C-alpha cells in the first residue's frame, strides 16, 4: 500500500526537519496559516464534488466512501494492490481513513450482507409477467458489454426452454470505467441488467453473490430454481432444464453443481485465492459448489441472506455459500450426472458439448463460434 504510506512518512519527515525553537516562536502564526489553508482545502473539495463529472449522486458518493473504507480495511488484510480502488476516490479514501466511525457491535462482519447496499438499476417486473421456472443470474463487469451480448445471442437468447420459462439477467456493481448512460441505454433495450452500489472487484464477488440472493428473495420469489453463473461459460440450458425436471430432484433446500470436497484454504499471499486466517481460520473449506455455475432451489436465497448475518465474509464466494448452507444444517447435493458439470475442455467437440451443462471458455468470440456450430442442423453425435 505504497500510496497510503507515502503521505504519512512525508509528514513525519517534515516534522523531524522543523527546529524546535522555531516551532515555539511561530506557533500562533502557524496555527492561523494552517487553519486558513485547511478551510481553503475544504472549499476546493466541496467545489470539486459539486462540479465533478461523476454520475453518482451525493448520497451515493458518501455510500461509496463507506464501501471504499470497508474495502480498504479488507485490502490491507489480503495484501490488495492500491490500484483496485478507483484513483478518483483514492485520495478521498485516504483522508477519511482515520476518521471513519467504528462499526457498531454485531455489524463488524456484515460487509457481504446485501442490505448494506441498494439497487441503482433494477428490473423487478421481469418476474411478474411470467413466473420463471429457472432464473440465470450472470455475474459480469459493468464494462463487459461483449460478454453480455454474446450470451444474449447464444444460451441466454431463448425465453422458453423444454417448455419452461427461463430468464437470463446480468448482475453488476459499480465501476468507474463504464459509461453509465450507455449502460442505461443497454438496459432500456434489453431489460436484463441488475446493478447494485457495491464496488465491482474480484475481491467483492462474495458481496455480488449475496446481492444476487437478495434480488431473488425480494424480486423473484416465485421462481422454482436459479443459477449463479459466470459470464465466461458455455451453458447448455436444455440439459440443465432436463436435469431439474427429473423425478426426485428436490424443490427445496437444493444446491448442486461441481462439488468441491476437502479443499484447503490458500494462505500464499501471491495467490489469487489467498485468504488470511483473520478472515477464515479453518484450514479447509466446507463442501461447496464451484462458482463457475451452481444451481439451487429458489427457497434458499432468503435463507442465505438471513444466515449471512452471522457468518464472517471472506473473498471466496463459492466457499462462502458453502459456509452458508453448512450453517443452515444442509449440504450441497451431487447432480444426477456429475460429468455434466465440467470446468475446462481441451478442444471443442460437438458431440461432447451436447451432453454437458457447463464448460469454461476463454472468450466471448469462442462462445459465439462454438454456439454457431452446436446449433447447426443435424445430429450432434
Coordinates of N, CA and C in Angstrom, one line a residue, residues 12 23 36 38 57-58 73 83 86 121 137 154 187 248 271 277 293 312 351 369-370:
X12 N 5.8 13.0 8.5 CA 6.7 12.7 9.7 C 8.1 13.3 9.4
X23 N 9.6 26.3 16.1 CA 8.3 25.8 16.3 C 7.6 26.6 17.4
X36 N -6.3 28.5 8.0 CA -6.7 29.1 6.7 C -6.5 28.2 5.5
X38 N -6.5 24.9 5.7 CA -7.5 23.9 5.9 C -8.8 24.3 5.3
X57 N -24.8 10.3 -7.3 CA -25.4 11.4 -6.5 C -24.5 11.6 -5.3
X58 N -24.9 12.7 -4.5 CA -24.2 13.0 -3.3 C -24.3 11.8 -2.3
X73 N -10.0 -1.6 4.4 CA -9.6 -2.4 5.6 C -9.4 -3.9 5.2
X83 N -4.3 -0.2 -6.7 CA -5.0 0.2 -8.0 C -6.4 -0.4 -8.1
X86 N -10.6 2.9 -7.4 CA -10.5 4.0 -8.4 C -9.7 5.2 -8.0
X121 N -29.9 0.1 -10.4 CA -30.6 -0.2 -11.7 C -31.3 -1.6 -11.5
X137 N -28.6 -16.0 -13.2 CA -28.1 -14.8 -12.8 C -26.6 -14.8 -13.1
X154 N -26.6 -16.3 -27.6 CA -26.4 -17.7 -27.6 C -27.3 -18.4 -26.5
X187 N -29.8 -1.2 -20.8 CA -30.9 -1.8 -20.0 C -32.3 -1.5 -20.6
X248 N -37.5 -36.8 -8.6 CA -36.7 -36.9 -7.5 C -35.8 -35.7 -7.2
X271 N -1.2 -15.7 -4.2 CA -2.3 -16.4 -4.9 C -3.5 -15.5 -5.1
X277 N -5.9 -15.9 7.8 CA -6.5 -16.6 8.9 C -7.5 -15.7 9.6
X293 N -20.6 -22.0 -11.9 CA -22.1 -22.2 -12.2 C -22.7 -23.2 -11.2
X312 N -18.9 -14.5 9.1 CA -17.9 -13.6 8.7 C -17.6 -13.8 7.2
X351 N -20.3 -33.3 -30.2 CA -21.0 -34.4 -29.5 C -20.8 -34.2 -28.0
X369 N -18.6 -18.8 -31.6 CA -18.2 -19.7 -32.6 C -18.7 -21.2 -32.2
X370 N -18.5 -21.5 -31.0 CA -18.9 -22.9 -30.6 C -20.4 -23.0 -30.7

